[in-house]
Amino acid sequence: MGKGTDKLYITHSEWASENAYSASAGSGIAKGDLSGSSFKRLPFNFCAVSLQPFFHPVCTVDGTIFDITHILPWLKKHGTNPVTGEPLKSNELIKLHFAKNDEGEMVDPVTFKVFTDNTHIVALRNTGNVYAWDTVERLNIKAKMWRDLVNDEVFSRKEIITLQDPQNIEGRNLSSFKYLQDGVSTLTEEQKKERKDPARNVNKAALGNAAAVLNVEDIKFSTQKPSTDSNKTRTPSIKPLLSTVAKTSKASPSPNTSKPLPYNAAQHTTGKAAASFTSTGLTPYTSNERALLTDEEYLLMPRRVKHKGYARIQTSYGELNLELLPEFAPRAVWNFVHLAKKGYYEDVTFHRSIRNFMLQGGDPTGTGKGGSSIWGKNFKDEFDGPLGHDARGVVSMANKGKDTNGSQFFITYRAAKHLDRKHTIFGRVVGGMNTLSRIENIEVGEGDRPVKDVVIQKVVVFLDPFEEARKERREQDVREMEQEEVRKMGGREDDRTTWTGKRLRGEGGNGDLGAGAGLVGIGKYMEAAKGAGGEVMVEEWEGAEDPVRKKVKAGAGFGNFDGW
């Protein structure tokens, strides 16, 4: 029954151990003897000194990667390699060049394969370019072509540095780093002081109004004046600070209080009520308040701006007048208008022209692979609307896949319904069709590039739809303020006149309606009538009186008991 014994039971130590069968060697004692049990691997994109992701990578000849901002202070203080303990100088470091894709991931510059912790990564010592080992082995070593695949510089096999080898697990083993074994700190003096300060270790942004209490010490030192006597230090009064905290820590107003909803209120709330409900360090909020959108976020909502914009593209072959449609593609129009105002399209060529199809441009590099949006990154497609590529002169965003819009755009030479729901339509040509025809008839060469350059000399925005929307918003705000002032003054002249044409007279001047001015409904007239001892405030209408009706003689019987 037992493990290697004739006992009819299994002891606790036998259950707990793997290869020990006695009480003296039980409870998993043998597990502690396993080599590499404390193995911790450093990711390839982490600095070996700070143990954090690097931003300015350099490496040594043995493939250890550092961040230049962390290794230089170490070398200035110690002068050794923190991983191996051997002498190291700053001029021995090799600057690395990592290629990245649109998502910011490190990739091989040739195959665009994303680097992971399981990728065999190498670098060339003379250029610092980083590749996957598979690429170098297939295109350089086996092909016997000893030139850098990026800049065509000559290198030798000895100059290939291995940065990460997934087969060598000890290559980036943290337990083998010398400075970690010796317990040497890599923090600077400023970082040490910052970590010792208790106030620095508190997230003040999550404390709400209570964070003002933690600023007492900072305010005290900032308001102290230098004095000749070191024993006499001037300390600021705590009363103004406490009064500030008391003012900011008031509870939110009652949810029954109705406030006018701002025009730029979002559909979601600020989340303050939920945050204060789950945290005692935040100021209590008992009502949900709508979050406020920025001016740009408000204007870029679909169907928000319905004004059409107008712009002119001045080319070397004539002018193209465009009508911009922000109602269904606000982001694309915003991007085009602001890039045009910035001068982004000046001296940019139309690099692609396919007869009976389209004309493409907007890339400053002229290759069709460049260009960036006004936000510095790609923005989403906008297909919310009835627009389609159903005519000549439709202006759409060029892309290289879903949600990859930048600065490039194209103009159709004819209807292209197969492009619907694939490219964002944001305008159309309303003038200069002759210019478009002249450009279409230009001969093209390799890659559908016009033989004679078609240059965008300038893009002039005649009418910015977003500026028109802002102008309307300002005018509406002014009208609302004027209406509020009139309401506070008792209303306009028409509001103080009855439907019979008689004017309401108040006790006081300036259009005051008397004691009933603050009431609503019929109550205001009743209070106004009581204001002057029962005197009626409204003149009666002098009209014809109703004829006097004869009393009907009561018949026999009890009747309706009115006379009882």
Coordinates of C-alpha atoms in Angstrom, one line a residue:
M1 CA 0.0 0.0 0.0
G2 CA 2.7 2.4 0.9
K3 CA 5.3 3.8 -1.5
G4 CA 7.9 1.0 -1.7
T5 CA 6.8 -0.4 1.7
D6 CA 4.5 -3.1 2.9
K7 CA 2.4 -0.8 5.1
L8 CA -1.3 -0.8 4.6
Y9 CA -1.5 3.0 4.8
I10 CA 0.3 6.1 3.4
T11 CA 1.8 8.6 5.8
H12 CA 1.4 12.4 5.5
S13 CA 5.1 12.8 4.6
E14 CA 4.7 10.3 1.8
W15 CA 1.8 12.3 0.4
A16 CA 3.6 15.6 0.7
S17 CA 6.9 14.6 -0.9
E18 CA 7.7 13.5 -4.4
N19 CA 10.7 11.1 -3.9
A20 CA 11.1 10.9 -0.2
Y21 CA 9.3 8.3 1.8
S22 CA 10.0 9.0 5.4
A23 CA 9.0 11.5 8.0
S24 CA 12.5 13.1 8.1
A25 CA 12.5 13.8 4.4
G26 CA 8.8 14.6 3.8
S27 CA 6.8 17.7 3.1
G28 CA 8.4 18.5 -0.2
I29 CA 11.9 19.0 1.0
A30 CA 13.3 17.8 -2.3
K31 CA 11.5 20.5 -4.2
G32 CA 13.8 23.1 -2.8
D33 CA 16.8 21.4 -4.4
L34 CA 15.5 21.9 -8.0
S35 CA 18.0 24.0 -10.0
G36 CA 16.5 27.2 -11.4
S37 CA 13.5 27.2 -9.1
S38 CA 13.9 31.0 -8.6
F39 CA 14.2 31.7 -12.4
K40 CA 12.7 35.0 -13.5
R41 CA 13.1 36.1 -17.1
L42 CA 13.5 39.8 -18.1
P43 CA 11.3 40.7 -21.1
F44 CA 13.2 41.7 -24.2
N45 CA 11.9 45.2 -24.2
F46 CA 12.9 46.0 -20.6
C47 CA 16.0 47.8 -19.5
A48 CA 18.4 45.5 -17.4
V49 CA 19.0 48.3 -14.9
S50 CA 15.7 49.9 -14.3
L51 CA 13.7 46.7 -15.0
Q52 CA 11.2 48.9 -16.9
P53 CA 10.4 49.2 -20.6
F54 CA 13.1 51.1 -22.4
F55 CA 12.6 54.1 -24.7
H56 CA 16.2 54.8 -25.8
P57 CA 17.7 51.3 -26.1
V58 CA 21.5 50.6 -26.2
C59 CA 23.2 47.3 -25.8
T60 CA 26.6 45.8 -25.0
V61 CA 28.6 43.4 -27.2
D62 CA 27.2 40.4 -25.3
G63 CA 23.6 41.5 -26.0
T64 CA 22.5 43.0 -22.7
I65 CA 20.0 45.9 -23.4
F66 CA 19.9 49.1 -21.3
D67 CA 18.1 52.4 -21.5
I68 CA 20.6 55.1 -22.1
T69 CA 19.0 57.4 -19.5
H70 CA 19.5 54.7 -16.8
I71 CA 22.9 53.2 -17.7
L72 CA 24.8 56.4 -18.0
P73 CA 24.3 57.4 -14.3
W74 CA 25.3 53.9 -13.3
L75 CA 28.5 54.0 -15.4
K76 CA 29.3 57.5 -14.0
K77 CA 29.1 56.1 -10.5
H78 CA 30.4 52.5 -10.8
G79 CA 32.0 52.1 -14.2
T80 CA 31.0 48.5 -14.6
N81 CA 28.4 46.4 -16.3
P82 CA 25.6 46.0 -13.8
V83 CA 24.7 42.5 -15.1
T84 CA 28.2 40.9 -15.2
G85 CA 30.2 43.2 -13.0
E86 CA 32.9 43.6 -15.7
P87 CA 34.3 47.1 -16.6
L88 CA 32.2 49.0 -19.1
K89 CA 32.6 52.4 -20.7
S90 CA 29.9 54.6 -22.3
N91 CA 31.6 54.5 -25.7
E92 CA 31.3 50.7 -25.8
L93 CA 27.5 50.9 -25.9
I94 CA 25.7 50.3 -29.2
K95 CA 22.6 52.3 -30.1
L96 CA 19.8 50.1 -31.2
H97 CA 17.1 50.9 -33.9
F98 CA 13.9 49.0 -33.4
A99 CA 11.3 49.2 -36.2
K100 CA 7.6 49.7 -35.1
N101 CA 4.3 49.2 -36.8
D102 CA 1.2 51.5 -36.6
E103 CA 0.2 50.0 -33.3
G104 CA 3.6 50.8 -31.8
E105 CA 4.7 47.2 -31.6
M106 CA 8.4 46.3 -32.3
V107 CA 8.7 44.4 -35.5
D108 CA 11.2 43.0 -38.0
P109 CA 11.8 45.8 -40.6
V110 CA 11.8 43.3 -43.5
T111 CA 9.0 40.8 -42.7
F112 CA 7.1 43.0 -40.2
K113 CA 6.9 40.1 -37.8
V114 CA 6.0 41.3 -34.3
F115 CA 8.7 40.6 -31.7
T116 CA 7.6 38.6 -28.7
D117 CA 9.4 36.9 -25.7
N118 CA 9.7 33.8 -27.9
T119 CA 11.4 35.5 -30.9
H120 CA 15.1 35.0 -31.6
I121 CA 16.2 38.7 -31.9
V122 CA 19.6 39.8 -33.2
A123 CA 21.2 43.2 -34.0
L124 CA 24.1 44.3 -36.2
R125 CA 26.9 45.9 -34.4
N126 CA 27.9 48.4 -37.1
T127 CA 24.4 49.8 -37.8
G128 CA 22.4 49.0 -34.7
N129 CA 19.5 47.7 -36.8
V130 CA 17.4 45.0 -35.1
Y131 CA 16.1 41.9 -37.0
A132 CA 14.6 38.6 -36.3
W133 CA 17.2 35.8 -36.6
D134 CA 15.1 34.0 -39.2
T135 CA 15.4 37.0 -41.5
V136 CA 19.2 37.4 -41.2
E137 CA 19.7 33.6 -41.6
R138 CA 17.6 33.3 -44.7
L139 CA 18.4 36.5 -46.5
N140 CA 22.0 37.2 -45.4
I141 CA 23.8 34.0 -44.1
K142 CA 22.3 31.4 -46.5
A143 CA 22.3 33.8 -49.4
K144 CA 25.9 34.9 -48.5
M145 CA 24.9 38.5 -48.9
W146 CA 26.7 40.4 -46.1
R147 CA 24.9 43.7 -46.4
D148 CA 22.5 45.4 -44.1
L149 CA 18.9 44.9 -45.4
V150 CA 17.9 48.4 -44.4
N151 CA 20.8 50.7 -45.3
D152 CA 22.9 48.3 -47.4
E153 CA 26.1 48.6 -45.2
V154 CA 28.6 45.8 -45.2
F155 CA 28.9 43.7 -42.1
S156 CA 30.5 40.4 -41.0
R157 CA 29.2 37.4 -39.1
K158 CA 31.1 38.5 -36.0
E159 CA 29.1 41.7 -35.9
I160 CA 25.8 39.8 -35.3
I161 CA 24.8 40.3 -31.6
T162 CA 22.1 38.1 -30.1
L163 CA 19.7 40.2 -28.0
Q164 CA 17.3 37.3 -27.2
D165 CA 17.5 33.6 -27.7
P166 CA 14.4 31.6 -26.6
Q167 CA 16.6 28.5 -26.5
N168 CA 18.9 30.0 -23.9
I169 CA 16.8 30.6 -20.8
E170 CA 19.8 31.8 -18.8
G171 CA 20.4 34.7 -21.2
R172 CA 18.1 37.2 -19.3
N173 CA 17.8 35.4 -16.0
L174 CA 17.3 38.1 -13.3
S175 CA 18.7 35.9 -10.6
S176 CA 22.1 36.0 -12.3
F177 CA 22.3 39.8 -12.5
K178 CA 25.3 40.8 -10.3
Y179 CA 23.9 44.1 -9.0
L180 CA 20.7 42.2 -7.8
Q181 CA 22.8 39.6 -6.1
D182 CA 24.8 42.2 -4.3
G183 CA 21.7 44.2 -3.5
V184 CA 23.0 47.5 -5.1
S185 CA 20.4 50.1 -5.5
T186 CA 20.0 51.8 -8.9
L187 CA 18.0 54.7 -7.7
T188 CA 19.4 58.3 -7.8
E189 CA 19.5 60.5 -4.7
E190 CA 16.4 62.4 -5.9
Q191 CA 14.5 59.1 -6.4
K192 CA 15.5 57.9 -2.9
K193 CA 14.3 61.2 -1.3
E194 CA 11.0 61.0 -3.3
R195 CA 10.4 57.4 -2.1
K196 CA 11.1 58.3 1.5
D197 CA 8.6 61.1 1.4
P198 CA 5.2 59.7 2.6
A199 CA 3.2 62.4 0.7
R200 CA 4.8 61.3 -2.6
N201 CA 3.5 57.8 -2.2
V202 CA -0.2 58.9 -2.1
N203 CA -2.3 59.3 -5.3
K204 CA -3.7 62.7 -4.6
A205 CA -5.8 62.6 -7.8
A206 CA -7.9 59.8 -6.3
L207 CA -8.5 61.7 -3.0
G208 CA -10.7 64.4 -4.4
N209 CA -11.0 67.5 -2.1
A210 CA -9.2 65.7 0.7
A211 CA -5.9 66.1 -1.2
A212 CA -5.8 69.7 -0.1
V213 CA -4.9 68.6 3.4
L214 CA -1.8 66.9 2.1
N215 CA -0.7 70.1 0.5
V216 CA -0.3 71.9 3.9
E217 CA 3.4 71.1 4.1
D218 CA 4.0 72.2 0.6
I219 CA 2.2 75.5 1.1
K220 CA 4.1 76.1 4.4
F221 CA 7.5 75.8 2.8
S222 CA 6.5 77.7 -0.3
T223 CA 5.2 80.7 1.7
Q224 CA 8.1 80.8 4.2
K225 CA 10.4 83.9 3.8
P226 CA 14.1 83.6 4.4
S227 CA 15.1 84.9 7.8
T228 CA 18.5 85.6 9.4
D229 CA 17.5 83.8 12.5
S230 CA 17.2 80.0 11.9
N231 CA 15.2 79.5 15.0
K232 CA 12.5 81.8 13.9
T233 CA 10.5 80.4 11.0
R234 CA 7.3 82.0 9.8
T235 CA 4.5 79.4 9.4
P236 CA 1.4 80.3 7.4
S237 CA -2.0 80.3 9.0
I238 CA -3.9 77.1 8.7
K239 CA -7.3 78.9 8.8
P240 CA -7.5 79.9 5.1
L241 CA -6.6 76.4 4.1
L242 CA -9.2 74.8 6.3
S243 CA -11.8 77.3 5.0
T244 CA -10.9 76.3 1.5
V245 CA -11.3 72.6 2.3
A246 CA -14.6 73.3 4.0
K247 CA -15.9 75.1 1.0
T248 CA -14.8 72.4 -1.4
S249 CA -16.1 69.6 0.8
K250 CA -19.7 70.6 0.7
A251 CA -22.1 68.0 -0.4
S252 CA -23.6 68.1 -3.9
P253 CA -26.9 70.0 -4.3
S254 CA -30.2 68.3 -3.9
P255 CA -31.2 66.1 -6.8
N256 CA -34.6 67.8 -6.8
T257 CA -33.0 71.1 -7.9
S258 CA -33.5 71.3 -11.6
K259 CA -30.6 72.9 -13.6
P260 CA -30.7 73.7 -17.3
L261 CA -28.8 71.0 -19.1
P262 CA -25.7 72.4 -20.9
Y263 CA -25.7 72.1 -24.7
N264 CA -22.5 70.0 -24.6
A265 CA -23.7 67.5 -22.0
A266 CA -22.6 64.0 -22.8
Q267 CA -24.8 60.9 -22.5
H268 CA -22.7 59.5 -19.7
T269 CA -22.1 61.0 -16.2
T270 CA -19.0 62.1 -14.5
G271 CA -18.9 59.0 -12.3
K272 CA -18.4 61.1 -9.1
A273 CA -21.5 59.6 -7.4
A274 CA -20.3 56.0 -8.0
A275 CA -16.7 56.9 -7.0
S276 CA -17.7 58.6 -3.7
F277 CA -20.1 55.7 -2.9
T278 CA -17.2 53.2 -3.1
S279 CA -14.5 55.3 -1.5
T280 CA -14.5 57.2 1.8
G281 CA -11.6 59.4 0.7
L282 CA -13.7 61.2 -1.9
T283 CA -16.2 64.0 -1.4
P284 CA -19.8 62.6 -1.2
Y285 CA -21.9 63.2 -4.3
T286 CA -25.6 62.3 -4.1
S287 CA -26.6 63.1 -7.7
N288 CA -25.4 62.1 -11.1
E289 CA -24.1 64.9 -13.2
R290 CA -23.6 64.7 -16.9
A291 CA -20.1 64.9 -18.2
L292 CA -19.3 67.8 -20.5
L293 CA -17.9 67.3 -24.0
T294 CA -15.1 69.5 -25.3
D295 CA -15.8 71.8 -28.2
E296 CA -14.2 69.4 -30.7
E297 CA -16.0 66.3 -29.3
Y298 CA -19.3 68.2 -29.5
L299 CA -18.8 69.3 -33.1
L300 CA -17.6 65.9 -34.3
M301 CA -20.8 64.1 -33.3
P302 CA -22.7 62.8 -36.4
R303 CA -25.5 65.0 -37.7
R304 CA -24.5 67.8 -35.4
V305 CA -23.1 70.3 -37.9
K306 CA -25.4 70.6 -40.9
H307 CA -23.7 73.6 -42.6
K308 CA -21.9 72.7 -45.8
G309 CA -18.3 73.9 -46.2
Y310 CA -16.6 75.1 -49.3
A311 CA -13.0 74.9 -50.4
R312 CA -10.9 75.3 -53.5
I313 CA -7.9 73.1 -54.6
Q314 CA -5.6 75.2 -56.8
T315 CA -3.6 72.8 -58.9
S316 CA -1.0 73.2 -61.7
Y317 CA -3.8 72.4 -64.2
G318 CA -6.6 74.6 -62.8
E319 CA -8.9 74.8 -59.9
L320 CA -11.3 72.3 -58.2
N321 CA -14.1 73.7 -56.1
L322 CA -15.3 71.3 -53.4
E323 CA -18.4 71.1 -51.3
L324 CA -17.7 69.6 -47.9
L325 CA -20.4 67.5 -46.1
P326 CA -19.8 67.5 -42.3
E327 CA -23.3 66.2 -41.5
F328 CA -22.4 62.6 -42.3
A329 CA -18.5 62.7 -42.1
P330 CA -17.6 65.3 -39.5
R331 CA -14.2 63.8 -38.7
A332 CA -13.1 63.6 -42.3
V333 CA -14.2 67.2 -43.0
W334 CA -12.5 68.5 -39.8
N335 CA -9.3 66.7 -40.8
F336 CA -9.3 68.1 -44.3
V337 CA -10.2 71.6 -43.3
H338 CA -7.6 71.9 -40.5
L339 CA -4.8 70.3 -42.6
A340 CA -5.6 72.8 -45.4
K341 CA -5.5 75.7 -43.0
K342 CA -2.2 74.4 -41.7
G343 CA -0.7 74.4 -45.2
Y344 CA -0.2 70.6 -45.1
Y345 CA -1.3 70.1 -48.8
E346 CA 0.8 72.8 -50.3
D347 CA 3.2 71.5 -53.0
V348 CA 1.8 68.0 -52.7
T349 CA 1.3 66.0 -55.9
F350 CA -1.5 63.8 -57.0
H351 CA 0.6 60.6 -57.1
R352 CA -1.9 58.3 -58.7
S353 CA -4.4 58.7 -61.6
I354 CA -6.4 55.9 -63.2
R355 CA -8.5 56.9 -66.1
N356 CA -12.3 56.1 -65.7
F357 CA -11.7 55.4 -62.0
M358 CA -10.1 58.0 -59.7
L359 CA -7.4 60.6 -58.9
Q360 CA -5.5 60.2 -55.6
G361 CA -3.3 62.6 -53.6
G362 CA -2.7 64.2 -50.2
D363 CA 0.6 62.3 -49.4
P364 CA 3.5 64.7 -48.7
T365 CA 6.0 62.0 -49.5
G366 CA 4.4 61.4 -52.9
T367 CA 4.7 57.6 -52.6
G368 CA 1.1 56.8 -51.5
K369 CA 2.4 55.3 -48.2
G370 CA 2.7 58.4 -46.1
G371 CA 0.6 61.1 -44.6
S372 CA -0.9 61.7 -41.2
S373 CA -4.2 63.1 -39.9
I374 CA -4.5 66.3 -37.9
W375 CA -4.5 64.2 -34.7
G376 CA -1.3 62.5 -35.6
K377 CA -2.9 59.0 -35.9
N378 CA -5.5 57.2 -38.0
F379 CA -9.2 57.9 -37.4
K380 CA -12.3 55.8 -37.9
D381 CA -14.4 55.4 -40.9
E382 CA -17.8 57.2 -41.1
F383 CA -20.5 55.4 -43.0
D384 CA -23.5 56.9 -41.2
G385 CA -25.4 58.5 -44.0
P386 CA -26.9 58.0 -47.5
L387 CA -23.8 59.2 -49.4
G388 CA -22.4 56.9 -52.1
H389 CA -19.8 56.8 -54.9
D390 CA -22.6 57.3 -57.5
A391 CA -21.3 60.1 -59.7
R392 CA -18.2 61.8 -61.0
G393 CA -16.4 64.1 -58.6
V394 CA -17.1 62.4 -55.3
V395 CA -14.3 63.1 -52.8
S396 CA -13.5 60.3 -50.4
M397 CA -10.8 59.3 -47.9
A398 CA -8.1 56.9 -49.1
N399 CA -7.1 54.1 -46.7
K400 CA -5.3 50.8 -46.4
G401 CA -7.9 49.0 -44.4
K402 CA -10.6 49.5 -41.8
D403 CA -10.3 52.7 -39.7
T404 CA -6.9 53.7 -41.2
N405 CA -7.8 57.2 -42.5
G406 CA -5.0 59.7 -42.6
S407 CA -4.4 62.7 -45.0
Q408 CA -4.8 61.0 -48.4
F409 CA -8.0 61.4 -50.4
F410 CA -9.2 60.6 -53.9
I411 CA -11.7 62.1 -56.4
T412 CA -13.7 59.7 -58.6
Y413 CA -13.7 60.1 -62.4
R414 CA -17.0 58.0 -62.6
A415 CA -19.4 56.2 -60.4
A416 CA -17.8 53.4 -58.3
K417 CA -20.5 51.7 -56.2
H418 CA -18.1 49.0 -55.1
L419 CA -16.3 51.5 -52.9
D420 CA -19.4 52.3 -50.8
R421 CA -19.1 51.4 -47.1
K422 CA -15.3 51.0 -47.7
H423 CA -14.2 54.6 -48.0
T424 CA -15.5 57.7 -46.1
I425 CA -17.2 60.2 -48.4
F426 CA -16.8 63.8 -47.2
G427 CA -17.3 66.0 -50.2
R428 CA -17.9 66.4 -53.9
V429 CA -16.6 68.6 -56.8
V430 CA -19.1 71.4 -57.6
G431 CA -16.8 73.4 -59.9
G432 CA -13.8 72.8 -62.2
M433 CA -14.9 69.7 -64.0
N434 CA -12.9 70.8 -67.0
T435 CA -9.8 70.8 -64.8
L436 CA -10.7 67.3 -63.6
S437 CA -11.0 66.2 -67.3
R438 CA -7.6 67.7 -68.2
I439 CA -5.9 65.8 -65.3
E440 CA -7.7 62.6 -66.3
N441 CA -6.3 62.8 -69.8
I442 CA -2.6 63.1 -68.6
E443 CA -0.5 60.1 -69.6
V444 CA 0.6 57.9 -66.7
G445 CA 3.6 55.8 -66.2
E446 CA 4.6 53.0 -63.8
G447 CA 2.3 52.7 -60.8
D448 CA -0.3 54.9 -62.4
R449 CA 1.8 57.9 -61.7
P450 CA 1.2 60.9 -64.0
V451 CA 4.1 61.5 -66.3
K452 CA 3.7 65.3 -65.7
D453 CA 3.4 66.2 -62.0
V454 CA -0.1 67.4 -61.0
V455 CA 0.8 69.7 -58.0
I456 CA -1.6 71.0 -55.4
Q457 CA -0.4 74.6 -55.1
K458 CA -2.8 75.6 -52.3
V459 CA -6.0 74.6 -50.7
V460 CA -8.2 77.6 -49.7
V461 CA -11.1 77.1 -47.3
F462 CA -13.9 79.6 -48.1
L463 CA -16.4 78.5 -45.6
D464 CA -15.5 76.5 -42.5
P465 CA -18.7 74.7 -41.4
F466 CA -17.4 74.3 -37.8
E467 CA -16.7 78.0 -37.5
E468 CA -20.2 78.7 -38.7
A469 CA -21.6 76.3 -36.0
R470 CA -19.5 78.0 -33.3
K471 CA -20.8 81.4 -34.5
E472 CA -24.4 80.2 -34.3
R473 CA -23.8 78.8 -30.8
R474 CA -22.4 82.1 -29.6
E475 CA -25.3 84.0 -31.1
Q476 CA -27.7 81.7 -29.4
D477 CA -26.0 82.1 -26.1
V478 CA -26.3 85.9 -26.4
R479 CA -30.0 85.6 -27.1
E480 CA -30.5 83.3 -24.1
M481 CA -28.7 85.8 -21.9
E482 CA -30.8 88.7 -23.2
Q483 CA -34.0 86.7 -22.6
E484 CA -32.8 85.9 -19.0
E485 CA -32.2 89.6 -18.4
V486 CA -35.6 90.5 -19.7
R487 CA -37.2 87.9 -17.5
K488 CA -35.5 89.2 -14.4
M489 CA -36.7 92.8 -15.3
G490 CA -40.3 91.6 -15.4
G491 CA -40.7 90.7 -19.0
R492 CA -41.2 92.7 -22.2
E493 CA -43.9 95.2 -23.0
D494 CA -46.0 92.5 -24.6
D495 CA -45.8 90.4 -21.5
R496 CA -47.3 93.2 -19.4
T497 CA -50.3 93.6 -21.7
T498 CA -53.5 91.5 -21.5
W499 CA -55.2 90.0 -24.4
T500 CA -57.8 92.8 -24.3
G501 CA -55.0 95.4 -24.9
K502 CA -55.1 96.8 -21.4
R503 CA -51.7 97.2 -19.6
L504 CA -51.0 95.6 -16.2
R505 CA -50.1 98.3 -13.7
G506 CA -47.9 97.6 -10.8
E507 CA -47.4 99.5 -7.6
G508 CA -43.8 100.1 -8.3
G509 CA -42.3 101.3 -11.5
N510 CA -39.9 99.6 -13.9
G511 CA -42.5 97.1 -15.0
D512 CA -42.9 95.5 -11.6
L513 CA -46.1 93.5 -11.4
G514 CA -46.5 94.0 -7.6
A515 CA -46.8 91.4 -4.9
G516 CA -47.8 88.6 -7.2
A517 CA -44.8 89.0 -9.6
G518 CA -43.0 85.9 -8.2
L519 CA -46.1 83.7 -8.5
V520 CA -47.3 81.6 -11.3
G521 CA -50.8 80.7 -12.5
I522 CA -54.0 82.5 -11.3
G523 CA -52.4 83.1 -7.9
K524 CA -50.4 86.1 -9.1
Y525 CA -53.6 87.9 -10.1
M526 CA -55.2 87.2 -6.7
E527 CA -52.1 88.5 -4.8
A528 CA -52.0 91.5 -7.1
A529 CA -55.6 92.4 -6.3
K530 CA -54.8 92.3 -2.6
G531 CA -51.9 94.6 -2.9
A532 CA -53.9 97.8 -2.8
G533 CA -56.5 96.9 -0.3
G534 CA -58.7 95.0 -2.6
E535 CA -58.3 97.3 -5.5
V536 CA -58.4 95.6 -8.9
M537 CA -55.1 96.0 -10.8
V538 CA -56.6 95.2 -14.2
E539 CA -59.1 97.6 -15.8
E540 CA -62.4 95.9 -16.7
W541 CA -63.4 95.5 -20.3
E542 CA -66.3 97.8 -21.1
G543 CA -68.5 95.5 -23.1
A544 CA -72.2 94.9 -23.5
E545 CA -73.9 93.5 -20.4
D546 CA -75.7 90.2 -20.5
P547 CA -79.6 90.5 -20.7
V548 CA -81.5 90.0 -17.5
R549 CA -83.2 86.6 -17.5
K550 CA -86.7 86.2 -16.1
K551 CA -87.1 84.0 -13.1
V552 CA -88.9 80.8 -13.8
K553 CA -91.9 80.4 -11.5
A554 CA -91.5 77.3 -9.4
G555 CA -94.1 74.6 -9.9
A556 CA -95.8 72.5 -7.4
G557 CA -93.8 70.1 -5.4
F558 CA -90.7 70.2 -3.2
G559 CA -88.4 71.4 -6.0
N560 CA -84.6 71.1 -5.4
F561 CA -84.7 72.4 -1.8
D562 CA -82.6 75.6 -2.7
G563 CA -84.9 77.7 -0.5
W564 CA -84.5 75.6 2.6

